mmCIF file of C-alpha atoms in Angstrom:
data_model
loop_
_atom_site.group_PDB
_atom_site.id
_atom_site.type_symbol
_atom_site.label_atom_id
_atom_site.label_comp_id
_atom_site.label_asym_id
_atom_site.label_seq_id
_atom_site.Cartn_x
_atom_site.Cartn_y
_atom_site.Cartn_z
ATOM 1 C CA MET V 1 -0.060 -0.104 0.182
ATOM 2 C CA ASP V 2 1.380 3.454 -0.884
ATOM 3 C CA ALA V 3 2.186 5.818 2.139
ATOM 4 C CA PRO V 4 -0.293 8.384 2.491
ATOM 5 C CA LEU V 5 0.351 11.598 0.986
ATOM 6 C CA PRO V 6 1.047 14.556 3.129
ATOM 7 C CA LEU V 7 -1.797 16.743 3.886
ATOM 8 C CA ASP V 8 -0.686 19.700 1.654
ATOM 9 C CA ASP V 9 -0.345 17.256 -1.358
ATOM 10 C CA GLN V 10 -3.732 15.734 -0.333
ATOM 11 C CA ALA V 11 -5.282 19.178 -0.158
ATOM 12 C CA ARG V 12 -3.904 20.054 -3.737
ATOM 13 C CA SER V 13 -5.257 17.018 -4.985
ATOM 14 C CA ILE V 14 -8.750 17.387 -3.906
ATOM 15 C CA LEU V 15 -8.807 20.866 -5.409
ATOM 16 C CA ALA V 16 -7.430 19.319 -8.803
ATOM 17 C CA ALA V 17 -9.976 16.445 -8.609
ATOM 18 C CA ASN V 18 -12.909 19.203 -8.021
ATOM 19 C CA CYS V 19 -11.564 21.127 -10.717
ATOM 20 C CA ARG V 20 -13.896 21.333 -13.794
ATOM 21 C CA GLY V 21 -11.577 23.386 -16.208
ATOM 22 C CA THR V 22 -12.442 26.714 -15.296
ATOM 23 C CA TYR V 23 -14.354 26.138 -11.992
ATOM 24 C CA THR V 24 -14.188 24.068 -8.887
ATOM 25 C CA LEU V 25 -16.992 22.139 -7.355
ATOM 26 C CA PRO V 26 -17.318 22.054 -3.666
ATOM 27 C CA THR V 27 -17.384 18.479 -3.909
ATOM 28 C CA SER V 28 -18.674 15.747 -6.523
ATOM 29 C CA GLY V 29 -22.088 14.167 -6.257
ATOM 30 C CA LEU V 30 -23.573 16.180 -3.291
ATOM 31 C CA TYR V 31 -22.671 19.694 -4.787
ATOM 32 C CA PRO V 32 -21.925 19.070 -8.641
ATOM 33 C CA TYR V 33 -22.073 22.731 -9.852
ATOM 34 C CA GLN V 34 -20.181 26.041 -9.067
ATOM 35 C CA TRP V 35 -21.000 27.526 -5.747
ATOM 36 C CA ASN V 36 -20.699 31.087 -5.245
ATOM 37 C CA TRP V 37 -18.746 31.611 -1.881
ATOM 38 C CA ASP V 38 -17.322 28.175 -2.197
ATOM 39 C CA SER V 39 -15.671 29.094 -5.495
ATOM 40 C CA ALA V 40 -14.162 32.264 -4.228
ATOM 41 C CA PHE V 41 -12.509 30.621 -1.165
ATOM 42 C CA SER V 42 -11.437 27.659 -3.335
ATOM 43 C CA ALA V 43 -9.525 30.387 -5.424
ATOM 44 C CA SER V 44 -7.339 31.286 -2.320
ATOM 45 C CA GLY V 45 -6.237 27.724 -2.096
ATOM 46 C CA ILE V 46 -5.679 27.097 -5.632
ATOM 47 C CA ALA V 47 -3.534 30.335 -5.661
ATOM 48 C CA ARG V 48 -0.981 28.627 -3.478
ATOM 49 C CA PHE V 49 -0.045 26.420 -6.304
ATOM 50 C CA ASP V 50 -1.688 28.025 -9.745
ATOM 51 C CA LEU V 51 -2.267 31.730 -9.241
ATOM 52 C CA ASP V 52 -3.264 31.897 -12.939
ATOM 53 C CA ARG V 53 -5.995 29.186 -12.428
ATOM 54 C CA ALA V 54 -7.133 31.009 -9.254
ATOM 55 C CA TRP V 55 -7.818 34.050 -11.129
ATOM 56 C CA THR V 56 -9.756 31.925 -13.826
ATOM 57 C CA GLU V 57 -11.994 30.764 -10.916
ATOM 58 C CA LEU V 58 -13.172 34.128 -10.013
ATOM 59 C CA GLU V 59 -13.514 35.228 -13.652
ATOM 60 C CA THR V 60 -15.720 32.168 -14.393
ATOM 61 C CA LEU V 61 -17.995 33.074 -11.347
ATOM 62 C CA PHE V 62 -18.572 36.519 -12.692
ATOM 63 C CA SER V 63 -19.343 35.130 -16.190
ATOM 64 C CA ALA V 64 -22.760 34.281 -14.874
ATOM 65 C CA GLN V 65 -23.476 37.910 -13.205
ATOM 66 C CA TRP V 66 -26.992 38.999 -13.878
ATOM 67 C CA PRO V 67 -27.385 42.407 -15.650
ATOM 68 C CA ASN V 68 -28.676 44.106 -12.442
ATOM 69 C CA GLY V 69 -25.227 43.084 -10.985
ATOM 70 C CA MET V 70 -26.423 40.141 -8.764
ATOM 71 C CA VAL V 71 -24.058 37.069 -8.729
ATOM 72 C CA PRO V 72 -26.097 33.969 -8.164
ATOM 73 C CA HIS V 73 -25.203 31.341 -5.533
ATOM 74 C CA ILE V 74 -25.247 28.439 -8.062
ATOM 75 C CA VAL V 75 -23.943 28.416 -11.663
ATOM 76 C CA PHE V 76 -25.194 25.224 -13.647
ATOM 77 C CA HIS V 77 -22.617 24.960 -15.951
ATOM 78 C CA GLN V 78 -23.457 21.336 -17.146
ATOM 79 C CA PHE V 79 -26.465 19.506 -16.094
ATOM 80 C CA ASP V 80 -26.187 17.064 -13.377
ATOM 81 C CA GLU V 81 -29.001 14.861 -12.250
ATOM 82 C CA SER V 82 -27.642 14.246 -8.617
ATOM 83 C CA TYR V 83 -28.619 17.544 -7.614
ATOM 84 C CA PHE V 84 -31.843 19.084 -6.505
ATOM 85 C CA PRO V 85 -33.015 21.908 -7.197
ATOM 86 C CA GLY V 86 -31.767 22.091 -10.676
ATOM 87 C CA PRO V 87 -32.195 24.842 -13.257
ATOM 88 C CA ASP V 88 -35.772 24.095 -13.991
ATOM 89 C CA ALA V 89 -36.838 24.506 -10.445
ATOM 90 C CA TRP V 90 -35.211 27.916 -10.236
ATOM 91 C CA GLY V 91 -36.635 28.995 -13.704
ATOM 92 C CA THR V 92 -34.529 32.245 -13.912
ATOM 93 C CA GLY V 93 -34.026 31.993 -17.762
ATOM 94 C CA HIS V 94 -30.490 33.150 -17.747
ATOM 95 C CA GLN V 95 -27.534 31.655 -19.533
ATOM 96 C CA PRO V 96 -25.644 29.851 -18.141
ATOM 97 C CA PRO V 97 -28.575 28.475 -15.858
ATOM 98 C CA THR V 98 -28.443 29.907 -12.507
ATOM 99 C CA SER V 99 -30.192 30.167 -9.184
ATOM 100 C CA GLY V 100 -32.241 33.312 -8.535
ATOM 101 C CA ILE V 101 -30.541 34.203 -5.120
ATOM 102 C CA THR V 102 -26.940 35.155 -4.097
ATOM 103 C CA GLN V 103 -24.543 34.191 -1.154
ATOM 104 C CA PRO V 104 -21.870 36.128 1.070
ATOM 105 C CA PRO V 105 -19.675 38.138 -1.311
ATOM 106 C CA ALA V 106 -16.246 37.093 -0.492
ATOM 107 C CA ALA V 107 -14.997 37.651 -4.259
ATOM 108 C CA ALA V 108 -13.289 40.987 -3.492
ATOM 109 C CA THR V 109 -11.449 39.556 -0.455
ATOM 110 C CA ILE V 110 -10.110 36.854 -2.395
ATOM 111 C CA ALA V 111 -9.293 39.220 -5.313
ATOM 112 C CA ARG V 112 -7.178 41.415 -2.876
ATOM 113 C CA ARG V 113 -5.417 38.186 -1.688
ATOM 114 C CA LEU V 114 -4.655 37.139 -5.098
ATOM 115 C CA LEU V 115 -3.259 40.460 -6.129
ATOM 116 C CA ARG V 116 -1.032 40.475 -2.877
ATOM 117 C CA GLN V 117 0.595 37.330 -4.058
ATOM 118 C CA ASP V 118 1.734 38.758 -7.392
ATOM 119 C CA PRO V 119 0.796 42.471 -7.753
ATOM 120 C CA LYS V 120 2.632 42.811 -11.165
ATOM 121 C CA ALA V 121 0.848 39.857 -12.821
ATOM 122 C CA GLY V 122 -2.595 40.390 -11.049
ATOM 123 C CA ARG V 123 -3.222 43.961 -11.773
ATOM 124 C CA HIS V 124 -4.482 43.209 -15.340
ATOM 125 C CA ARG V 125 -6.885 40.414 -14.078
ATOM 126 C CA LEU V 126 -7.991 42.616 -11.322
ATOM 127 C CA ALA V 127 -8.990 45.263 -13.891
ATOM 128 C CA GLY V 128 -10.877 42.565 -15.681
ATOM 129 C CA VAL V 129 -13.329 41.709 -12.738
ATOM 130 C CA PHE V 130 -13.264 45.062 -10.549
ATOM 131 C CA SER V 131 -16.178 46.604 -12.178
ATOM 132 C CA LYS V 132 -18.137 43.368 -11.999
ATOM 133 C CA ILE V 133 -17.295 42.906 -8.108
ATOM 134 C CA LEU V 134 -18.327 46.658 -7.801
ATOM 135 C CA ALA V 135 -21.551 46.049 -9.489
ATOM 136 C CA TRP V 136 -22.295 43.169 -7.267
ATOM 137 C CA HIS V 137 -21.767 45.287 -4.085
ATOM 138 C CA ARG V 138 -23.920 48.174 -5.597
ATOM 139 C CA TRP V 139 -26.677 45.531 -6.099
ATOM 140 C CA PHE V 140 -26.410 44.566 -2.414
ATOM 141 C CA ASP V 141 -26.622 48.227 -1.365
ATOM 142 C CA LEU V 142 -29.584 48.913 -3.771
ATOM 143 C CA TYR V 143 -31.631 45.803 -2.663
ATOM 144 C CA ARG V 144 -30.643 44.281 0.427
ATOM 145 C CA CYS V 145 -29.476 47.013 2.879
ATOM 146 C CA GLU V 146 -32.849 48.627 3.890
ATOM 147 C CA HIS V 147 -32.131 47.877 7.487
ATOM 148 C CA GLY V 148 -28.682 48.856 7.199
ATOM 149 C CA ALA V 149 -27.694 45.421 7.719
ATOM 150 C CA VAL V 150 -27.897 42.971 4.677
ATOM 151 C CA ALA V 151 -31.076 41.166 4.415
ATOM 152 C CA ALA V 152 -31.531 37.721 3.015
ATOM 153 C CA SER V 153 -34.569 36.567 1.238
ATOM 154 C CA HIS V 154 -33.722 32.710 1.608
ATOM 155 C CA PRO V 155 -31.826 30.998 4.152
ATOM 156 C CA TRP V 156 -29.503 29.712 1.556
ATOM 157 C CA GLU V 157 -28.232 33.177 0.773
ATOM 158 C CA THR V 158 -26.397 33.306 4.427
ATOM 159 C CA GLY V 159 -24.610 30.059 3.578
ATOM 160 C CA ARG V 160 -25.896 28.845 7.102
ATOM 161 C CA ASP V 161 -28.874 26.967 5.552
ATOM 162 C CA ASN V 162 -30.737 25.565 8.468
ATOM 163 C CA ALA V 163 -29.313 27.618 11.168
ATOM 164 C CA PRO V 164 -31.558 28.027 14.414
ATOM 165 C CA ASP V 165 -31.532 31.570 13.500
ATOM 166 C CA TRP V 166 -34.199 31.012 10.779
ATOM 167 C CA ASP V 167 -36.599 28.784 12.706
ATOM 168 C CA GLY V 168 -38.893 31.688 13.907
ATOM 169 C CA PRO V 169 -38.639 33.429 10.405
ATOM 170 C CA LEU V 170 -39.364 30.195 8.545
ATOM 171 C CA GLU V 171 -42.512 29.589 10.575
ATOM 172 C CA ALA V 172 -44.293 32.295 8.303
ATOM 173 C CA VAL V 173 -43.482 30.404 5.212
ATOM 174 C CA ASP V 174 -46.759 28.677 3.783
ATOM 175 C CA VAL V 175 -45.705 25.304 2.302
ATOM 176 C CA VAL V 176 -49.158 24.310 1.116
ATOM 177 C CA GLY V 177 -49.125 23.736 -2.716
ATOM 178 C CA ILE V 178 -45.546 23.400 -3.044
ATOM 179 C CA GLU V 179 -44.529 21.280 -6.218
ATOM 180 C CA PRO V 180 -43.695 17.758 -5.438
ATOM 181 C CA PHE V 181 -39.930 17.250 -5.237
ATOM 182 C CA VAL V 182 -37.235 14.578 -4.497
ATOM 183 C CA ARG V 183 -34.206 15.440 -2.324
ATOM 184 C CA ARG V 184 -31.018 14.414 -3.985
ATOM 185 C CA ASP V 185 -28.847 15.327 -1.179
ATOM 186 C CA LEU V 186 -29.849 12.412 1.098
ATOM 187 C CA GLN V 187 -28.519 9.979 -1.514
ATOM 188 C CA HIS V 188 -24.844 11.263 -0.427
ATOM 189 C CA VAL V 189 -24.997 12.139 3.018
ATOM 190 C CA ASP V 190 -26.594 10.559 6.304
ATOM 191 C CA PRO V 191 -29.925 12.175 6.595
ATOM 192 C CA GLU V 192 -28.914 13.282 10.496
ATOM 193 C CA MET V 193 -26.219 15.683 9.075
ATOM 194 C CA ARG V 194 -28.581 17.466 6.678
ATOM 195 C CA PRO V 195 -31.733 19.834 6.897
ATOM 196 C CA THR V 196 -35.026 18.103 7.917
ATOM 197 C CA LYS V 197 -38.086 17.670 5.657
ATOM 198 C CA ILE V 198 -39.964 20.735 6.838
ATOM 199 C CA ASP V 199 -36.795 22.749 6.310
ATOM 200 C CA TYR V 200 -36.607 21.630 2.373
ATOM 201 C CA ASP V 201 -40.343 22.193 2.079
ATOM 202 C CA ARG V 202 -39.991 25.709 3.300
ATOM 203 C CA TYR V 203 -36.852 26.109 1.144
ATOM 204 C CA MET V 204 -38.693 24.966 -1.914
ATOM 205 C CA ALA V 205 -41.745 27.342 -1.007
ATOM 206 C CA LEU V 206 -39.427 30.255 -1.203
ATOM 207 C CA VAL V 207 -37.940 29.107 -4.337
ATOM 208 C CA GLN V 208 -41.467 29.048 -5.827
ATOM 209 C CA PHE V 209 -42.367 32.317 -4.414
ATOM 210 C CA GLY V 210 -39.179 33.881 -5.906
ATOM 211 C CA ARG V 211 -39.838 32.101 -9.340
ATOM 212 C CA ASP V 212 -43.378 33.419 -9.494
ATOM 213 C CA ALA V 213 -42.213 36.759 -8.924
ATOM 214 C CA GLY V 214 -39.898 36.820 -11.655
ATOM 215 C CA TRP V 215 -36.901 37.192 -9.334
ATOM 216 C CA ASP V 216 -37.836 40.830 -9.137
ATOM 217 C CA GLU V 217 -36.089 42.027 -6.151
ATOM 218 C CA ASP V 218 -38.545 45.036 -5.489
ATOM 219 C CA VAL V 219 -41.330 42.591 -5.264
ATOM 220 C CA ILE V 220 -39.366 40.166 -3.139
ATOM 221 C CA ARG V 221 -38.505 42.802 -0.811
ATOM 222 C CA ALA V 222 -42.108 43.816 -0.470
ATOM 223 C CA ARG V 223 -43.775 40.454 -0.298
ATOM 224 C CA SER V 224 -41.499 37.466 0.578
ATOM 225 C CA PRO V 225 -42.170 35.879 3.755
ATOM 226 C CA PHE V 226 -38.837 35.545 4.732
ATOM 227 C CA ARG V 227 -36.471 38.497 5.290
ATOM 228 C CA VAL V 228 -33.775 38.393 7.657
ATOM 229 C CA ALA V 229 -31.089 40.805 8.404
ATOM 230 C CA ASP V 230 -27.957 38.446 8.812
ATOM 231 C CA PRO V 231 -24.516 38.721 10.313
ATOM 232 C CA THR V 232 -22.848 36.573 7.846
ATOM 233 C CA LEU V 233 -23.934 38.553 4.852
ATOM 234 C CA THR V 234 -23.453 41.916 6.711
ATOM 235 C CA PHE V 235 -19.840 41.076 8.010
ATOM 236 C CA ILE V 236 -18.543 39.418 4.906
ATOM 237 C CA LEU V 237 -19.962 42.348 2.807
ATOM 238 C CA LEU V 238 -18.298 45.134 5.162
ATOM 239 C CA ARG V 239 -15.026 43.189 4.965
ATOM 240 C CA ALA V 240 -15.455 42.721 0.994
ATOM 241 C CA ASN V 241 -16.021 46.674 0.837
ATOM 242 C CA LEU V 242 -12.922 47.372 2.981
ATOM 243 C CA ASP V 243 -11.079 45.095 0.574
ATOM 244 C CA LEU V 244 -12.660 46.689 -2.568
ATOM 245 C CA ARG V 245 -11.663 50.129 -1.225
ATOM 246 C CA VAL V 246 -8.041 48.840 -1.423
ATOM 247 C CA LEU V 247 -8.330 47.509 -4.876
ATOM 248 C CA ALA V 248 -10.069 50.656 -6.091
ATOM 249 C CA VAL V 249 -6.949 52.555 -4.992
ATOM 250 C CA GLU V 250 -4.605 50.114 -6.508
ATOM 251 C CA LEU V 251 -6.262 50.690 -9.871
ATOM 252 C CA GLY V 252 -6.772 54.491 -9.471
ATOM 253 C CA ARG V 253 -10.632 54.229 -9.149
ATOM 254 C CA PRO V 254 -12.698 56.473 -7.129
ATOM 255 C CA THR V 255 -13.881 55.381 -3.712
ATOM 256 C CA ASP V 256 -16.433 57.717 -2.478
ATOM 257 C CA GLU V 257 -19.207 55.305 -3.337
ATOM 258 C CA ILE V 258 -17.393 52.418 -1.607
ATOM 259 C CA ASP V 259 -16.649 54.738 1.401
ATOM 260 C CA ARG V 260 -20.548 55.503 1.796
ATOM 261 C CA TRP V 261 -21.174 51.580 1.631
ATOM 262 C CA ILE V 262 -18.542 51.074 4.167
ATOM 263 C CA ALA V 263 -20.031 53.777 6.454
ATOM 264 C CA ARG V 264 -23.570 52.529 6.089
ATOM 265 C CA LEU V 265 -22.654 48.804 6.794
ATOM 266 C CA ARG V 266 -20.670 49.644 9.898
ATOM 267 C CA GLN V 267 -24.077 51.252 11.241
ATOM 268 C CA GLY V 268 -25.856 48.188 10.049
ATOM 269 C CA ALA V 269 -23.661 46.013 11.874
ATOM 270 C CA GLU V 270 -24.300 47.591 15.142
ATOM 271 C CA ALA V 271 -27.941 47.351 14.469
ATOM 272 C CA LEU V 272 -27.237 43.613 14.644
ATOM 273 C CA TRP V 273 -26.113 43.816 18.311
ATOM 274 C CA ASN V 274 -28.733 41.976 20.541
ATOM 275 C CA PRO V 275 -28.279 43.710 23.979
ATOM 276 C CA ASP V 276 -30.144 40.862 25.542
ATOM 277 C CA LEU V 277 -27.910 38.289 23.857
ATOM 278 C CA GLU V 278 -24.907 40.531 24.429
ATOM 279 C CA ALA V 279 -23.707 39.637 20.934
ATOM 280 C CA TYR V 280 -24.422 40.032 17.173
ATOM 281 C CA ASP V 281 -27.513 38.476 16.096
ATOM 282 C CA SER V 282 -29.876 37.710 13.179
ATOM 283 C CA TYR V 283 -32.805 40.083 12.916
ATOM 284 C CA ASP V 284 -36.392 38.978 11.570
ATOM 285 C CA LEU V 285 -37.598 41.972 9.526
ATOM 286 C CA ARG V 286 -40.925 40.768 8.993
ATOM 287 C CA GLY V 287 -41.540 39.645 12.775
ATOM 288 C CA GLN V 288 -39.458 42.769 14.139
ATOM 289 C CA ARG V 289 -37.338 40.621 16.436
ATOM 290 C CA PHE V 290 -33.939 39.270 17.008
ATOM 291 C CA ALA V 291 -33.311 35.493 16.707
ATOM 292 C CA GLY V 292 -31.574 35.168 20.080
ATOM 293 C CA THR V 293 -29.156 33.017 18.742
ATOM 294 C CA LEU V 294 -25.277 32.957 19.204
ATOM 295 C CA SER V 295 -23.818 31.575 15.979
ATOM 296 C CA ASN V 296 -20.316 31.256 14.598
ATOM 297 C CA ALA V 297 -21.587 34.009 12.234
ATOM 298 C CA SER V 298 -21.889 36.120 15.449
ATOM 299 C CA PHE V 299 -17.829 36.079 15.739
ATOM 300 C CA LEU V 300 -17.164 37.269 12.164
ATOM 301 C CA CYS V 301 -17.027 40.933 13.575
ATOM 302 C CA TRP V 302 -13.222 41.078 13.785
ATOM 303 C CA TYR V 303 -13.132 39.642 10.003
ATOM 304 C CA ALA V 304 -15.042 42.747 9.024
ATOM 305 C CA GLY V 305 -12.887 45.241 11.110
ATOM 306 C CA VAL V 306 -15.326 45.594 14.036
ATOM 307 C CA ASP V 307 -13.370 45.074 17.410
ATOM 308 C CA ASN V 308 -15.888 44.347 20.398
ATOM 309 C CA PRO V 309 -14.455 43.438 23.893
ATOM 310 C CA GLY V 310 -17.710 41.843 24.819
ATOM 311 C CA MET V 311 -17.417 39.279 22.073
ATOM 312 C CA VAL V 312 -13.849 38.249 23.220
ATOM 313 C CA ALA V 313 -15.443 37.229 26.575
ATOM 314 C CA ARG V 314 -18.326 35.347 24.516
ATOM 315 C CA LEU V 315 -15.699 33.494 22.459
ATOM 316 C CA GLU V 316 -13.513 32.647 25.278
ATOM 317 C CA SER V 317 -16.620 31.071 27.137
ATOM 318 C CA LEU V 318 -17.693 29.326 24.044
ATOM 319 C CA LEU V 319 -14.388 27.773 23.332
ATOM 320 C CA GLY V 320 -14.556 26.150 26.928
ATOM 321 C CA GLU V 321 -17.410 24.229 25.925
ATOM 322 C CA VAL V 322 -15.880 22.415 22.834
ATOM 323 C CA SER V 323 -12.794 20.943 21.650
ATOM 324 C CA TYR V 324 -12.497 22.196 18.430
ATOM 325 C CA GLY V 325 -12.909 25.630 17.243
ATOM 326 C CA VAL V 326 -16.221 27.600 17.050
ATOM 327 C CA PRO V 327 -19.387 25.736 16.669
ATOM 328 C CA SER V 328 -22.024 27.001 14.384
ATOM 329 C CA HIS V 329 -24.347 26.703 17.406
ATOM 330 C CA PRO V 330 -23.442 26.545 21.113
ATOM 331 C CA PRO V 331 -23.556 23.080 23.054
ATOM 332 C CA GLY V 332 -26.541 23.270 25.492
ATOM 333 C CA SER V 333 -28.601 25.833 23.439
ATOM 334 C CA ARG V 334 -32.089 24.816 22.068
ATOM 335 C CA GLY V 335 -31.648 23.253 18.781
ATOM 336 C CA PHE V 336 -27.953 22.399 19.173
ATOM 337 C CA GLU V 337 -27.143 18.982 17.158
ATOM 338 C CA PRO V 338 -23.484 18.435 16.834
ATOM 339 C CA ARG V 339 -23.733 16.733 13.420
ATOM 340 C CA ARG V 340 -26.484 18.234 11.551
ATOM 341 C CA TYR V 341 -25.084 20.851 9.087
ATOM 342 C CA TRP V 342 -25.402 24.477 10.500
ATOM 343 C CA ARG V 343 -26.989 23.512 13.822
ATOM 344 C CA GLY V 344 -23.795 22.795 15.834
ATOM 345 C CA PRO V 345 -20.801 21.565 13.594
ATOM 346 C CA VAL V 346 -17.562 23.250 13.225
ATOM 347 C CA TRP V 347 -16.796 24.743 9.714
ATOM 348 C CA ALA V 348 -13.151 25.147 8.817
ATOM 349 C CA ILE V 349 -14.095 28.127 6.694
ATOM 350 C CA MET V 350 -15.947 29.939 9.492
ATOM 351 C CA ASN V 351 -12.902 29.158 11.827
ATOM 352 C CA MET V 352 -10.417 30.631 9.248
ATOM 353 C CA MET V 353 -12.373 34.040 8.865
ATOM 354 C CA ILE V 354 -12.906 34.194 12.613
ATOM 355 C CA GLY V 355 -9.383 33.419 13.323
ATOM 356 C CA THR V 356 -7.670 35.728 10.739
ATOM 357 C CA GLY V 357 -10.110 38.656 11.859
ATOM 358 C CA LEU V 358 -8.877 38.130 15.626
ATOM 359 C CA ALA V 359 -5.052 38.052 14.456
ATOM 360 C CA GLY V 360 -5.676 41.288 12.884
ATOM 361 C CA PHE V 361 -6.711 42.936 15.936
ATOM 362 C CA GLY V 362 -3.920 41.557 17.913
ATOM 363 C CA HIS V 363 -6.160 38.788 19.807
ATOM 364 C CA HIS V 364 -3.146 36.405 19.036
ATOM 365 C CA ALA V 365 -3.973 33.752 21.690
ATOM 366 C CA LEU V 366 -7.544 33.218 20.445
ATOM 367 C CA ALA V 367 -6.693 33.390 16.872
ATOM 368 C CA SER V 368 -4.021 30.730 17.547
ATOM 369 C CA ARG V 369 -6.286 28.452 19.410
ATOM 370 C CA ILE V 370 -8.789 28.508 16.599
ATOM 371 C CA ARG V 371 -5.921 27.881 13.852
ATOM 372 C CA CYS V 372 -4.496 24.883 16.026
ATOM 373 C CA ASP V 373 -8.068 23.554 16.435
ATOM 374 C CA THR V 374 -8.609 23.578 12.698
ATOM 375 C CA ARG V 375 -5.389 22.091 11.947
ATOM 376 C CA ARG V 376 -6.130 19.185 14.507
ATOM 377 C CA LEU V 377 -9.611 18.633 12.995
ATOM 378 C CA ILE V 378 -8.485 18.197 9.379
ATOM 379 C CA ALA V 379 -5.375 16.103 10.262
ATOM 380 C CA GLY V 380 -7.661 13.890 12.347
ATOM 381 C CA GLY V 381 -10.895 13.851 10.197
ATOM 382 C CA GLY V 382 -9.600 14.696 6.731
ATOM 383 C CA PHE V 383 -11.108 17.372 4.322
ATOM 384 C CA SER V 384 -14.736 16.968 5.412
ATOM 385 C CA GLU V 385 -17.481 19.630 4.777
ATOM 386 C CA TYR V 386 -17.750 19.983 8.653
ATOM 387 C CA PHE V 387 -16.931 18.477 11.916
ATOM 388 C CA ASP V 388 -18.505 17.545 15.360
ATOM 389 C CA PRO V 389 -17.509 20.128 17.732
ATOM 390 C CA LEU V 390 -17.239 17.966 20.927
ATOM 391 C CA ASP V 391 -15.235 14.978 19.376
ATOM 392 C CA GLY V 392 -13.912 16.239 15.886
ATOM 393 C CA SER V 393 -15.550 13.478 14.004
ATOM 394 C CA PRO V 394 -15.991 14.356 10.371
ATOM 395 C CA ALA V 395 -19.375 15.008 8.777
ATOM 396 C CA GLY V 396 -21.236 16.153 5.607
ATOM 397 C CA GLY V 397 -19.472 15.740 2.236
ATOM 398 C CA GLY V 398 -15.895 14.476 1.936
ATOM 399 C CA SER V 399 -13.107 15.727 -0.158
ATOM 400 C CA PHE V 400 -14.141 19.340 0.213
ATOM 401 C CA SER V 401 -12.692 21.984 -1.692
ATOM 402 C CA TRP V 402 -12.784 25.056 0.620
ATOM 403 C CA THR V 403 -11.670 22.849 3.536
ATOM 404 C CA ALA V 404 -8.649 21.883 1.333
ATOM 405 C CA ALA V 405 -8.294 25.494 0.534
ATOM 406 C CA VAL V 406 -8.240 26.625 4.212
ATOM 407 C CA TRP V 407 -5.645 24.014 4.952
ATOM 408 C CA LEU V 408 -3.273 25.453 2.245
ATOM 409 C CA ASP V 409 -3.968 28.946 2.900
ATOM 410 C CA TRP V 410 -4.214 29.338 6.425
ATOM 411 C CA ALA V 411 -4.091 25.985 8.732
ATOM 412 C CA SER V 412 -1.264 24.096 7.215
ATOM 413 C CA PRO V 413 1.989 24.253 9.325
ATOM 414 C CA SER V 414 3.716 25.043 6.122
ATOM 415 C CA THR V 415 1.713 28.414 5.620
ATOM 416 C CA MET V 416 3.206 31.265 7.474
ATOM 417 C CA GLU V 417 1.009 32.689 10.056
ATOM 418 C CA ASP V 418 0.939 36.152 8.695
ATOM 419 C CA ASP V 419 1.087 35.078 4.916
ATOM 420 C CA HIS V 420 -2.673 34.285 4.531
ATOM 421 C CA GLY V 421 -3.550 37.830 3.418
ATOM 422 C CA PHE V 422 -6.893 37.960 5.244
ATOM 423 C CA ALA V 423 -5.825 39.428 8.605
ATOM 424 C CA LYS V 424 -5.417 42.971 7.626
ATOM 425 C CA THR V 425 -8.028 45.276 6.431
#
């Protein structure tokens, strides 16, 4: 039997195996298309061994941008029957076919990271995508920031599909009359690790609503039963705007518009502070109430350039309850399930954003703890989609692209701690 590859080589092999020419799958079977924020973070790992291909990853993602500036959360480059909902369920009418919703906008941050690796070679590639990234951020400002913070019209837009944050808001979603469907995810992953049937019924009711509305953002903002201001979208967009401003200066572009977005989002982020929870929280814009839920997204504040001493204390307390990094939902809380998707498991990608944000503010002990936890998770459980926060066991899909990217760009001992390009805003 051949000796196992070192983890750096295994990570590169995973990214190569999930490559489909000009874009990268999160993992084959379970997610057989190009996903928005997965793709962006995958590019950061690919850049460690093929910078040209990393730029191509971003360029391919933006080739599916809508005329209004929105970048969809899934691009259906080639039909694959192993995934539902596919292009027909979304009915967007776009080419290439896409979903009708977006995802956390990581592309500007990754573009800055790629440029940092080779400024001379990257400047031309950056110039080709800059206006597209700018248009996407403008779309967010026009259509999603009515609360100041960024509003989601579907749980999938947040990237944290079945987080307990959405339990209350989703109760308002009527599932009567939804079209029959067959889930494909349960053919690839243990059902105990995936969202429940009622979750999926509500997800599909929202897809049908958006399709019936012609994916018109004004109609969706006015009438969608689900409209939640989300810390994931808010903090990641704020970080992305900070990075976009750096890119604008690099290209000699004006920054006034971006400066307005940054100021607005900083205020919006503070609007997500729940004084009863003493943490950043999701806010249901329809029900006019906080979720009352501490999540790993609550700790993305440092990643977005927002330091908060109270959040340091909350994080220190939470890390004392688990063995491996930042759980998506705290043990002992209502709804905690250590192996069900975003209701408890640890995600390497969230650990990386939290850890690099902490490092940028000088919280080095906490940052090092999270980085070392992530290293132990991957070394012990492989490149899984997510992990049990109590025992570190792998869960979800395997051979996962952004977990491999996190290893190469941050968690690996071969990566210098100050060389990942994320900590500084």
